[in-house]
Short mmCIF file of C-alpha atoms and ligand atoms in Angstrom, two decimals:
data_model
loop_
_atom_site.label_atom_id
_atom_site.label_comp_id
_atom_site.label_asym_id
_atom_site.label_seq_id
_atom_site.Cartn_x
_atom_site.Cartn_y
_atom_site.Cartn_z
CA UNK C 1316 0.00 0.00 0.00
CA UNK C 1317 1.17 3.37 -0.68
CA UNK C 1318 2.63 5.22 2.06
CA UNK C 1319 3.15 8.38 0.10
CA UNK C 1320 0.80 11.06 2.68
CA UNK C 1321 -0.04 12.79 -1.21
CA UNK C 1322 -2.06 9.56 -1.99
CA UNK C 1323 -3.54 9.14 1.60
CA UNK C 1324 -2.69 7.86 4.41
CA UNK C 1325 -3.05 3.71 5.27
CA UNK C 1326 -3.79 2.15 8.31
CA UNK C 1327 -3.23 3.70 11.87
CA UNK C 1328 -4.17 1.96 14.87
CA UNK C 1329 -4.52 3.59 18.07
CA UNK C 1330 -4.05 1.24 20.83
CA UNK C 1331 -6.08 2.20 23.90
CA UNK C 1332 -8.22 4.21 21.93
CA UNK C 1333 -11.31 4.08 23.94
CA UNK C 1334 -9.73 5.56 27.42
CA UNK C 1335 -9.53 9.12 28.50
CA UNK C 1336 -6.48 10.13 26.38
CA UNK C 1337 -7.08 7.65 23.89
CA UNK C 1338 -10.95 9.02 22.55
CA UNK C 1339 -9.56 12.40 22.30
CA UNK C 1340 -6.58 11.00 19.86
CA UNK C 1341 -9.19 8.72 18.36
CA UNK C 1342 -11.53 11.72 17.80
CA UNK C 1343 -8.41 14.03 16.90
CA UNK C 1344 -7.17 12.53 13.93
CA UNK C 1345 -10.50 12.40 12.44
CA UNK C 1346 -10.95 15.89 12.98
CA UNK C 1347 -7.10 16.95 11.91
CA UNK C 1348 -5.83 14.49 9.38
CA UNK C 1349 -7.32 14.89 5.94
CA UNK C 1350 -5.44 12.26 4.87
CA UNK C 1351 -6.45 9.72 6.77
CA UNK C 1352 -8.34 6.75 5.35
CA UNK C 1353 -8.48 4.03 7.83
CA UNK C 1354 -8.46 4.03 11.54
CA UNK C 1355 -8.45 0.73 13.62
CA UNK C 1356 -9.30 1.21 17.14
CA UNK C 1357 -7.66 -1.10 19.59
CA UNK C 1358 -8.50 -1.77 23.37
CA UNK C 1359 -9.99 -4.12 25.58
CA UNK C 1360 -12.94 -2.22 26.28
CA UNK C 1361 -14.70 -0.81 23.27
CA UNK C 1362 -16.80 1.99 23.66
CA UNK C 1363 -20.56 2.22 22.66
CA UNK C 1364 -19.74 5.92 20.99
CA UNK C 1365 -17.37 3.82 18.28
CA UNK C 1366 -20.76 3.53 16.65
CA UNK C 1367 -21.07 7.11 15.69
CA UNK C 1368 -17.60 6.71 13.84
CA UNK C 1369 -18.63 4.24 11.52
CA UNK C 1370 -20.27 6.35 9.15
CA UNK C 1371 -17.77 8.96 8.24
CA UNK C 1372 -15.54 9.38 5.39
CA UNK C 1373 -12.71 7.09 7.23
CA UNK C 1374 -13.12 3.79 7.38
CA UNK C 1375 -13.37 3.42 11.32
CA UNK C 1376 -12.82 -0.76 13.02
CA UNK C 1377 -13.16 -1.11 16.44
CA UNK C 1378 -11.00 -4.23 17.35
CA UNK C 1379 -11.58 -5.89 20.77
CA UNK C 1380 -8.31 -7.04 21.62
CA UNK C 1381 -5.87 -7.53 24.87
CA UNK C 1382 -2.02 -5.95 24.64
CA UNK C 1383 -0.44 -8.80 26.75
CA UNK C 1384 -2.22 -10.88 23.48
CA UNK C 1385 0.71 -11.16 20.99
CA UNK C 1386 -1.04 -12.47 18.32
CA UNK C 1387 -4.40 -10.44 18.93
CA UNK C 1388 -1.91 -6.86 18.64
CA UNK C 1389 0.55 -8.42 15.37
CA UNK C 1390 -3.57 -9.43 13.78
CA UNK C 1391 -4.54 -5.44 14.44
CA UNK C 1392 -1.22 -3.72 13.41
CA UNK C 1393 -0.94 -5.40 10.40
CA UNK C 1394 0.02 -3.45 7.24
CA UNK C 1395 -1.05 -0.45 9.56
CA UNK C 1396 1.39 2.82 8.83
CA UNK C 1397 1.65 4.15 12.04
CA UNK C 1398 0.70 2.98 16.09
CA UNK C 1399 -0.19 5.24 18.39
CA UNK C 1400 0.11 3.32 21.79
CA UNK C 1401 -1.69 4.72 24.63
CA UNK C 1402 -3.21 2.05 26.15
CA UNK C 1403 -1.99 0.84 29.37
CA UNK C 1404 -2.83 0.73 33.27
CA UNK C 1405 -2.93 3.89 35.15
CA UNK C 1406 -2.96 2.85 38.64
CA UNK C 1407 -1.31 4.21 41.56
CA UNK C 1408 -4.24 3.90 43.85
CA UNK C 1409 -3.41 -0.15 44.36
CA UNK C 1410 -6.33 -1.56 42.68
CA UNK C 1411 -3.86 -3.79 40.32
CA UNK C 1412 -1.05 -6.10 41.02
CA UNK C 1413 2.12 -4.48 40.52
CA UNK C 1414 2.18 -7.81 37.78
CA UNK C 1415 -0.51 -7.28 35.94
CA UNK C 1416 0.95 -3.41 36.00
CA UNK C 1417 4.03 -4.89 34.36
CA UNK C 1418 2.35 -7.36 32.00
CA UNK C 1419 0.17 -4.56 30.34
CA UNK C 1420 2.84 -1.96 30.49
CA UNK C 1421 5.90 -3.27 29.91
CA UNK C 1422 5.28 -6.88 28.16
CA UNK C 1423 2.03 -5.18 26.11
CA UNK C 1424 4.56 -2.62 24.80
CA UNK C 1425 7.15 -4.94 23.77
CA UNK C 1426 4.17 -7.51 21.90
CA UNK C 1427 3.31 -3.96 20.00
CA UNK C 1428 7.02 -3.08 18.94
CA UNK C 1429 7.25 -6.73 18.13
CA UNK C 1430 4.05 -6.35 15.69
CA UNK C 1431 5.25 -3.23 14.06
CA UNK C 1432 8.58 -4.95 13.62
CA UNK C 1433 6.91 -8.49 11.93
CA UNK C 1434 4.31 -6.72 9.87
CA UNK C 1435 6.32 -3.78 8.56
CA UNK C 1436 4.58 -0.86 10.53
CA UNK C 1437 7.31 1.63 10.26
CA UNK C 1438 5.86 4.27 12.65
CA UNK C 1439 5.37 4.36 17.01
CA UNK C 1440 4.06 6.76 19.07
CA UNK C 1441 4.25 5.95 22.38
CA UNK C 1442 2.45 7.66 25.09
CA UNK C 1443 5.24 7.73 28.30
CA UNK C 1444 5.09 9.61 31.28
CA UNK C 1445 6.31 12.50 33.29
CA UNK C 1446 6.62 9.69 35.99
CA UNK C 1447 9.58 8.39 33.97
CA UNK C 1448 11.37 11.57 35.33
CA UNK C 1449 10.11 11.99 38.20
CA UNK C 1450 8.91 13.05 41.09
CA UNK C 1451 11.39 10.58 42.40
CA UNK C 1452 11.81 8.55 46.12
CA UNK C 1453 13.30 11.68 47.42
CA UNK C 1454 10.76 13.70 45.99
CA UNK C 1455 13.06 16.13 45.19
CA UNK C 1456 11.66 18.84 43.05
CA UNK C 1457 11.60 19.26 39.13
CA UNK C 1458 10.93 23.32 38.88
CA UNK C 1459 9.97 23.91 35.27
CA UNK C 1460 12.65 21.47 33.83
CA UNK C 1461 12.52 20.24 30.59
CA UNK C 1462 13.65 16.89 28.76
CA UNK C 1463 17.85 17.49 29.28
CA UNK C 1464 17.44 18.78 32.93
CA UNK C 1465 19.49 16.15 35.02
CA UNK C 1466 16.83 14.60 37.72
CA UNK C 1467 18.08 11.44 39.46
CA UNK C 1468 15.27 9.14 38.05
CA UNK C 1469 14.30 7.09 40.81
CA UNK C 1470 11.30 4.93 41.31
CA UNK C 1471 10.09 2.08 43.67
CA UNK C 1472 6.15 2.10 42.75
CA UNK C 1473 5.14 -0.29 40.28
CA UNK C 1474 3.34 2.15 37.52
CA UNK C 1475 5.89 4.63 37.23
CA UNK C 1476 8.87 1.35 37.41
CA UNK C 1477 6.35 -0.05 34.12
CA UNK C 1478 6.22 3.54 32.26
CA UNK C 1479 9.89 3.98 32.86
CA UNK C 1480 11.18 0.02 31.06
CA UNK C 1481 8.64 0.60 28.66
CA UNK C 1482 9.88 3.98 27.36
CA UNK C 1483 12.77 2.24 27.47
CA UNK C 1484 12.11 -0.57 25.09
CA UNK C 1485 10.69 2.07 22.92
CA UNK C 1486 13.09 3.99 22.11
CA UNK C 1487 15.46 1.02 22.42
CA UNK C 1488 13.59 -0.28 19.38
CA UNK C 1489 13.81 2.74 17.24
CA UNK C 1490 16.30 1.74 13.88
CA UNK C 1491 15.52 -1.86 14.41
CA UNK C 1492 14.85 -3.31 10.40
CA UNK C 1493 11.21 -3.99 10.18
CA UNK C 1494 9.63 -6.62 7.59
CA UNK C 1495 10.68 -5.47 3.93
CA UNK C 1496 14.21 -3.98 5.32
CA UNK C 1497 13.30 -0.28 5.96
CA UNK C 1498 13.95 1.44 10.17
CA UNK C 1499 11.33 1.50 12.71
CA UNK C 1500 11.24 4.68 13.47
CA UNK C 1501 9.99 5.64 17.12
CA UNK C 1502 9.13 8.56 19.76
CA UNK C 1503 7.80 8.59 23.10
CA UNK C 1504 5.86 11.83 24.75
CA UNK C 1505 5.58 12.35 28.56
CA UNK C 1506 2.33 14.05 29.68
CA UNK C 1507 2.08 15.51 32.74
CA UNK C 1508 -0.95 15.17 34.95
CA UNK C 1509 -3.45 15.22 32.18
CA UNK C 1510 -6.60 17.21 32.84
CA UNK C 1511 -10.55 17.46 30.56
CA UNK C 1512 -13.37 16.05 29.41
CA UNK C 1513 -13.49 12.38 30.70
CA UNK C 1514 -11.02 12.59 33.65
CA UNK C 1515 -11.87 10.34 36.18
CA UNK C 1516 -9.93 11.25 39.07
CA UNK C 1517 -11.38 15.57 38.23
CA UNK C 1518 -14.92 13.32 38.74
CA UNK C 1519 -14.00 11.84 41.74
CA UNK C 1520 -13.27 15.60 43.26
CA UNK C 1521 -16.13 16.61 42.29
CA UNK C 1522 -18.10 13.65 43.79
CA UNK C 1523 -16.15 14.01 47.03
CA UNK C 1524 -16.71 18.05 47.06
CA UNK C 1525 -20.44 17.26 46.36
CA UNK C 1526 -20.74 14.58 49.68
CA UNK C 1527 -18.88 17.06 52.03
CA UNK C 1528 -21.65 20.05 50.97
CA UNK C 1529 -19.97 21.68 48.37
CA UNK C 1530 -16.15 22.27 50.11
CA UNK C 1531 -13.08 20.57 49.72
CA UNK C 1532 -10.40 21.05 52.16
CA UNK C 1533 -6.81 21.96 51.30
CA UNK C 1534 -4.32 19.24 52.00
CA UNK C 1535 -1.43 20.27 50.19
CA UNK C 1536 0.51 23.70 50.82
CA UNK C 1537 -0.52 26.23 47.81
CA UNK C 1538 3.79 26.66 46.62
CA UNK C 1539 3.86 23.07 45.19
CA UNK C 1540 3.75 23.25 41.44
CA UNK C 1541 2.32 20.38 39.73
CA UNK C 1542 2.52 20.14 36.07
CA UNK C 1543 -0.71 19.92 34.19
CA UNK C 1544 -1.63 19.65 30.66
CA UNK C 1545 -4.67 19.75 28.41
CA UNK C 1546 -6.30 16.34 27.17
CA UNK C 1547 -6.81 17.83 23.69
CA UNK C 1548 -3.58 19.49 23.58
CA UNK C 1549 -2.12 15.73 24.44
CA UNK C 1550 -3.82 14.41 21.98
CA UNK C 1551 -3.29 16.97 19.45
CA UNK C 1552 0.56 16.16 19.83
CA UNK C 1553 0.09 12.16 19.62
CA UNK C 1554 -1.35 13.69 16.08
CA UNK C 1555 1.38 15.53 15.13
CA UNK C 1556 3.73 13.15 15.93
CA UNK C 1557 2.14 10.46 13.76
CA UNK C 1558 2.13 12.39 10.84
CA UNK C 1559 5.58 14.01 11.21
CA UNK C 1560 7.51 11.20 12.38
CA UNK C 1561 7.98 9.84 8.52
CA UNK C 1562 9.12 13.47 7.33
CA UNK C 1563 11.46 13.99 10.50
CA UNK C 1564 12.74 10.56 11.44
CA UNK C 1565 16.51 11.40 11.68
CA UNK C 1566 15.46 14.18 13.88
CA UNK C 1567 12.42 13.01 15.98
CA UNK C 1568 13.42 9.34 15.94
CA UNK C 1569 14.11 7.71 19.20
CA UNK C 1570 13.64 11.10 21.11
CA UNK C 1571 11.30 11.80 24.50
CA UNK C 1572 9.17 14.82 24.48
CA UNK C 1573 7.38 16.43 27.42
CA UNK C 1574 3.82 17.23 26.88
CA UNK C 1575 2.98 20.66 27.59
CA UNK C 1576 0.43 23.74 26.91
CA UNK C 1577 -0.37 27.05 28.32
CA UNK C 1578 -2.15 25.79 31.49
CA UNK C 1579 -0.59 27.69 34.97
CA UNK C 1580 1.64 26.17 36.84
CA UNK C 1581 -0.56 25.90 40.54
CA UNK C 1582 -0.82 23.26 43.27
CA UNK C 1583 -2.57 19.94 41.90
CA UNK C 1584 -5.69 21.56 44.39
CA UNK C 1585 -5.63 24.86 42.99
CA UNK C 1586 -5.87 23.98 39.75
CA UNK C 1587 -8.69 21.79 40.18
CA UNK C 1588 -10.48 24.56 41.45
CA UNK C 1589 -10.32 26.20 38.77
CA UNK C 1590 -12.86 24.02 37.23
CA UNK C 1591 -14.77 23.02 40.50
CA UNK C 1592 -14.75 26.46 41.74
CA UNK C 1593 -17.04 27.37 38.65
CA UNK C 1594 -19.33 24.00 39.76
CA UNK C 1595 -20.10 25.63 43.06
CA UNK C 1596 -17.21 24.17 45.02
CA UNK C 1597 -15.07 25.71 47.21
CA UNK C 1598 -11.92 25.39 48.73
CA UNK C 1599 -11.45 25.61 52.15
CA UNK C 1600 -8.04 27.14 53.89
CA UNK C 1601 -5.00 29.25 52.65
CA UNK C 1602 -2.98 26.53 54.36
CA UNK C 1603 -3.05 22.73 54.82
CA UNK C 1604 -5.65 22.15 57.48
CA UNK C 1605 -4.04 18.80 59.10
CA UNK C 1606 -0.59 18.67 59.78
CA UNK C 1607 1.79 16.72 57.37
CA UNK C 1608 2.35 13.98 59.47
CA UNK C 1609 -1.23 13.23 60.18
CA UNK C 1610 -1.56 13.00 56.36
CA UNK C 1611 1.34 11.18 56.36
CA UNK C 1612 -0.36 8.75 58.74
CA UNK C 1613 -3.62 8.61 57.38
CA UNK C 1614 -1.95 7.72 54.05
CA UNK C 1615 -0.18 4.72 55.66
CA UNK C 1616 -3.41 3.93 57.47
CA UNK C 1617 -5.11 3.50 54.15
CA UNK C 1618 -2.57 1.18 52.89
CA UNK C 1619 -2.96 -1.19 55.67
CA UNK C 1620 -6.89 -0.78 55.42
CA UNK C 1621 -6.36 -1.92 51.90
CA UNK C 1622 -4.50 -4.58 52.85
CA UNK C 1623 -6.87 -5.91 55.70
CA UNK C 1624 -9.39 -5.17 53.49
CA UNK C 1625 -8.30 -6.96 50.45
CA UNK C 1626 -9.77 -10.51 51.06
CA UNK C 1627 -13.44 -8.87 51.03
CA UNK C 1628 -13.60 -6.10 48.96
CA UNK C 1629 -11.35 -3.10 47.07
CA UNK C 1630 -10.45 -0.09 48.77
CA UNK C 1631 -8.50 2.16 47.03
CA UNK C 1632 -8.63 5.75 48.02
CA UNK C 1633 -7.23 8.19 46.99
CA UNK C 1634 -4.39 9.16 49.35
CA UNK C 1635 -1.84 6.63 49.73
CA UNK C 1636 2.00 7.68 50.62
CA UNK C 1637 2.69 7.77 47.03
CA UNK C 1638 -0.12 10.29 46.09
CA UNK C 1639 0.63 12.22 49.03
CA UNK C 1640 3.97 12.20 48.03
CA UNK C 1641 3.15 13.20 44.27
CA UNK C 1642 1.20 15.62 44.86
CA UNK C 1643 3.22 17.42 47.52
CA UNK C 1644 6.35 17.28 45.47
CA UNK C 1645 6.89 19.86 42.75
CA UNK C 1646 7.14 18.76 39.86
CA UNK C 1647 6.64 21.12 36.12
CA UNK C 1648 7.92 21.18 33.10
CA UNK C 1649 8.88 23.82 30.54
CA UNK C 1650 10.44 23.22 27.12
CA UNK C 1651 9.48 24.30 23.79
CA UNK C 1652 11.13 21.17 22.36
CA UNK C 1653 7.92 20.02 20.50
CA UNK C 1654 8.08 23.33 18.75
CA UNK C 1655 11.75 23.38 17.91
CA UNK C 1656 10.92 19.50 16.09
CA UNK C 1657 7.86 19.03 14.82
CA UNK C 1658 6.46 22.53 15.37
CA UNK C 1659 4.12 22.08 17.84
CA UNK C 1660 1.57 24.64 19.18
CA UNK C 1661 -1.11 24.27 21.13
CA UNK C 1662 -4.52 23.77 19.64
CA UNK C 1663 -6.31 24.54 22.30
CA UNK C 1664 -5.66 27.92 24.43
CA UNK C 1665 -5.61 28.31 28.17
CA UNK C 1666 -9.18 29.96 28.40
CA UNK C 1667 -10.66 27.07 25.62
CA UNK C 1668 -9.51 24.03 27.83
CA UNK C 1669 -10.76 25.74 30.81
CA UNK C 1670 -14.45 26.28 29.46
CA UNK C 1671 -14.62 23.11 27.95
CA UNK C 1672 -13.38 21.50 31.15
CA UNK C 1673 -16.11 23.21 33.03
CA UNK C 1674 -18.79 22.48 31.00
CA UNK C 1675 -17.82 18.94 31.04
CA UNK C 1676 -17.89 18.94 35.16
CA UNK C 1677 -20.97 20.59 34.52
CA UNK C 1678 -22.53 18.02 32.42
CA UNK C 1679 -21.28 15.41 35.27
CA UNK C 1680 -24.61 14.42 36.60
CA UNK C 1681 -25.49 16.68 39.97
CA UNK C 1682 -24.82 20.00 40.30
CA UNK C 1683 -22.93 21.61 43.69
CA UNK C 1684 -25.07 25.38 42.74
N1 LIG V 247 -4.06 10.35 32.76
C1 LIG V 247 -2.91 10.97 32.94
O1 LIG V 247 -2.83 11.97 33.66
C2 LIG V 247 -1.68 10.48 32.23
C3 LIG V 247 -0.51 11.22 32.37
C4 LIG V 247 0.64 10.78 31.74
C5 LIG V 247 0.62 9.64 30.96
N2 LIG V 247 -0.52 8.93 30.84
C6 LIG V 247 -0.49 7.73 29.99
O2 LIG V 247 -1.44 7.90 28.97
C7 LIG V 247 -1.98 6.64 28.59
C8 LIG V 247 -3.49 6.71 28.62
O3 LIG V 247 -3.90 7.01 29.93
P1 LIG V 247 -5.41 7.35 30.28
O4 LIG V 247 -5.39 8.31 31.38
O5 LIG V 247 -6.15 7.65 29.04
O6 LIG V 247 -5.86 5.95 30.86
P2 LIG V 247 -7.18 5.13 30.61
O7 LIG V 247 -7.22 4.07 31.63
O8 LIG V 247 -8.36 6.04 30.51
O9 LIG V 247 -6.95 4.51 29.17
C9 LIG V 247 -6.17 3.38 28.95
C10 LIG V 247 -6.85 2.54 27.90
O10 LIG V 247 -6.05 1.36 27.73
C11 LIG V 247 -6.92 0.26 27.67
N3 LIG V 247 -6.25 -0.94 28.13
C12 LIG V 247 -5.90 -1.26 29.40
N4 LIG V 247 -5.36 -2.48 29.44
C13 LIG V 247 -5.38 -2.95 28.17
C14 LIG V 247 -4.98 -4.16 27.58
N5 LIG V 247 -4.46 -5.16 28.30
N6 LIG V 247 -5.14 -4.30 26.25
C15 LIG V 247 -5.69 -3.31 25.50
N7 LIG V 247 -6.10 -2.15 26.01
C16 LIG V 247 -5.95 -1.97 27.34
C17 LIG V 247 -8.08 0.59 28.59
O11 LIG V 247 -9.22 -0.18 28.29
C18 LIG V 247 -8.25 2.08 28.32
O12 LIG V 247 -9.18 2.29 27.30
C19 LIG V 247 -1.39 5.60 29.55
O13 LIG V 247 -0.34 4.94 28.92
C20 LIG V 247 -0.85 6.45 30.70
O14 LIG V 247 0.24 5.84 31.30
C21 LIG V 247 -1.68 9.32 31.45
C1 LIG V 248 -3.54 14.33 49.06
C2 LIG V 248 -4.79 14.59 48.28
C3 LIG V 248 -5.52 15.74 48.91
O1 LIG V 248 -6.47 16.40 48.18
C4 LIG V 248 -4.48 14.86 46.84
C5 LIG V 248 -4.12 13.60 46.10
C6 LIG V 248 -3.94 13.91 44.65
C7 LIG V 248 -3.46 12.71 43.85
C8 LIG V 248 -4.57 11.69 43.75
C9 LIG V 248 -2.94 13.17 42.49
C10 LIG V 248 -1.79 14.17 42.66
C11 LIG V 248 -0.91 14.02 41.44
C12 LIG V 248 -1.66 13.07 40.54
C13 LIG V 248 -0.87 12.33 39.47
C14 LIG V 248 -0.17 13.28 38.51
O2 LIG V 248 -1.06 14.26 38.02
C15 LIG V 248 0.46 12.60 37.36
C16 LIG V 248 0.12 11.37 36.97
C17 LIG V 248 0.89 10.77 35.87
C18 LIG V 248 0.15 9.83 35.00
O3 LIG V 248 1.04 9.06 34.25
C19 LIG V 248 -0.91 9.02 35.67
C20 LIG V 248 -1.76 9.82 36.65
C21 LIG V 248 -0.90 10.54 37.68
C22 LIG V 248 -0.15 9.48 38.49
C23 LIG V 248 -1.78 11.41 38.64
C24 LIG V 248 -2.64 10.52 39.56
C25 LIG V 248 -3.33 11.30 40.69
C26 LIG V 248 -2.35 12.13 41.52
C27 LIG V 248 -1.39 11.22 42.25
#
């Protein structure tokens, strides 16, 4: 099939393609890439608004399908020009086993560099991590860093450990002869703590503000920056990436790019409030209102809750030590090496994924007002 973009563009599968991150891509390259004339949609759980797809001008095929599955992923990349891989397990809450973390992660990334490389897909867009950098067991701080700032890269909790080895095998793999001869070329981009329409733990806030009467109560001192970025910005780079990859692969090939926007740098609270606040919550205190070691020991308390628990049912809130620790550790990025590569700008500005991020909690059933 011709892979000449003039004459259209074949096959490209996005893995994960019904989660959070992975609709907006999905929904993305429709939108953006003219070119595009088939899209196969890969992921364990297919969504019932794939439907809705299947009448446009692409052909759309939603392919139910498992990662760890070596033969299910080499049957869905096949002939396909490009992968974009987002799907994978995002849990640091402890509702997995660190192995099944691994076996999705790690082992599901290596079956899909293993079907580009068999079926002569020359093009992979991984989606990585900021958690590959950091913030690390010391939680030492990452002010506004970007993608050569030294950071001693230092993990002991499962998901960031899988994000980090598969990145690795990633980029590992880019040059590596695919079927017919020609490179693999490869890229991998780090999002920080992605925020928008669909974001689970933004609906779980909003739930939890909604149960304690409209108020949430400020656990984490207002200084810590945490980096945050726009879903359709994300996904708007997983885009551009795809398509410029073939044009750029000396340059881009085998690189790591953080994923950023225009979004402030605030404390992980403070910047949810900036949706919430505009749902009728409100957050209560200028400063922490428990000390840090109570939160310290009501994080550890939850972990051996959830252990005691286990045998009877899940619980998996939402502090732990390593949220605690996440969120009370600076970490933010700024770089403008997207630009300088593959000339990246935002799609979306500031104000636009603010609105649409508030009419989205706004659409989540129940209002606070
Ligand atoms: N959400 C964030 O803030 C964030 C930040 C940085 C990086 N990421 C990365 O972005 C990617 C997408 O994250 P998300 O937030 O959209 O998560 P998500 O859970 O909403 O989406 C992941 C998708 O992968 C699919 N999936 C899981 N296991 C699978 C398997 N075995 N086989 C096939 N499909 C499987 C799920 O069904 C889901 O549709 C992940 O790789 C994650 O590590 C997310
Ligand atoms: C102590 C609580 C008081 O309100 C706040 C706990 C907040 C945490 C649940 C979240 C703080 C930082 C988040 C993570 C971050 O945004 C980046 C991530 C990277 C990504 O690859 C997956 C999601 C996440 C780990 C994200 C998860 C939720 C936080 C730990």
């Amino acid at each position: 099939m011709a892979s000449d973009s003039r004459f259209g563009r074949p096959g490209t599968v996005a893995a994960g393609g019904c989660g959070f991150l992975g609709e907006h891509v999905v929904r993305m390259l429709l939108q953006q890439e003219p070119q595009l004339r088939e899209l196969r949609i890969f992921d364990l759980h297919l969504g019932p608004w794939l439907e809705e797809l299947k009448t446009g001008p692409v052909q759309v095929t939603a392919i139910q399908g498992d990662v760890t599955q070596a033969h299910e992923v080499a049957a869905a990349v096949a002939g396909a020009h490009v992968v974009i891989h987002t799907a994978g397990l995002v849990d640091v809450f402890g509702k997995t086993s660190p192995e099944t973390i691994h076996e999705v992660n790690v082992q599901g990334t290596r079956n899909v560099i293993e079907a580009c490389v068999q079926t002569g897909t020359r093009f992979l867009v991984y989606t990585s991590s900021m958690e590959v950098v950091g913030p690390n067991v010391k939680g030492q701080p990452f002010y506004r860093g970007n993608e050569n700032t030294p950071y001693e890269a230092v993990h002991r909790h499962p998901y960031p450990c899988s994000k980090a080895l598969a990145e690795q095998l990633v980029l590992e793999a880019n040059g590596r002869k695919v079927l017919g001869g020609l490179p693999l070329v490869t890229c991998a981009l780090r999002p920080t703590g992605i925020y928008g329409e669909g974001h689970q733990i933004m609906r779980d806030f909003y739930h939890q503000g909604l149960r304690l009467g409209g108020r949430l109560f400020r656990a984490i001192p207002a200084s810590v920056e945490h980096g945050r970025v726009y879903v359709g910005n994300v996904a708007w780079m997983h885009v551009l990436v795809a398509r410029e990859l073939e044009h750029r692969a000396a340059l881009m090939g085998g690189q790591v790019y953080f994923c950023y926007d225009n979004s402030p740098y605030k404390s992980y609270e403070d910047f949810n409030m900036e949706f919430l606040g505009p749902c009728g919550l409100r957050l209560v205190g200028t400063h922490p209102l428990l000390p840090y070691w109570l939160l310290v020991f009501l994080a550890a308390l939850n972990v051996l809750l959830q252990w005691l628990l286990r045998p009877l049912l899940l619980y998996a809130p939402l502090l732990n030590p390593y949220t605690l620790a996440m969120a009370n550790t600076t970490f933010t990025v700024s770089t403008d090496k997207a630009r300088r590569h593959f000339g990246y700008e935002p799609l979306f500005s500031w104000e636009e994924s603010r609105t649409r991020t508030i009419r989205w909690v706004q659409a989540v059933e129940g209002s606070a007002q």
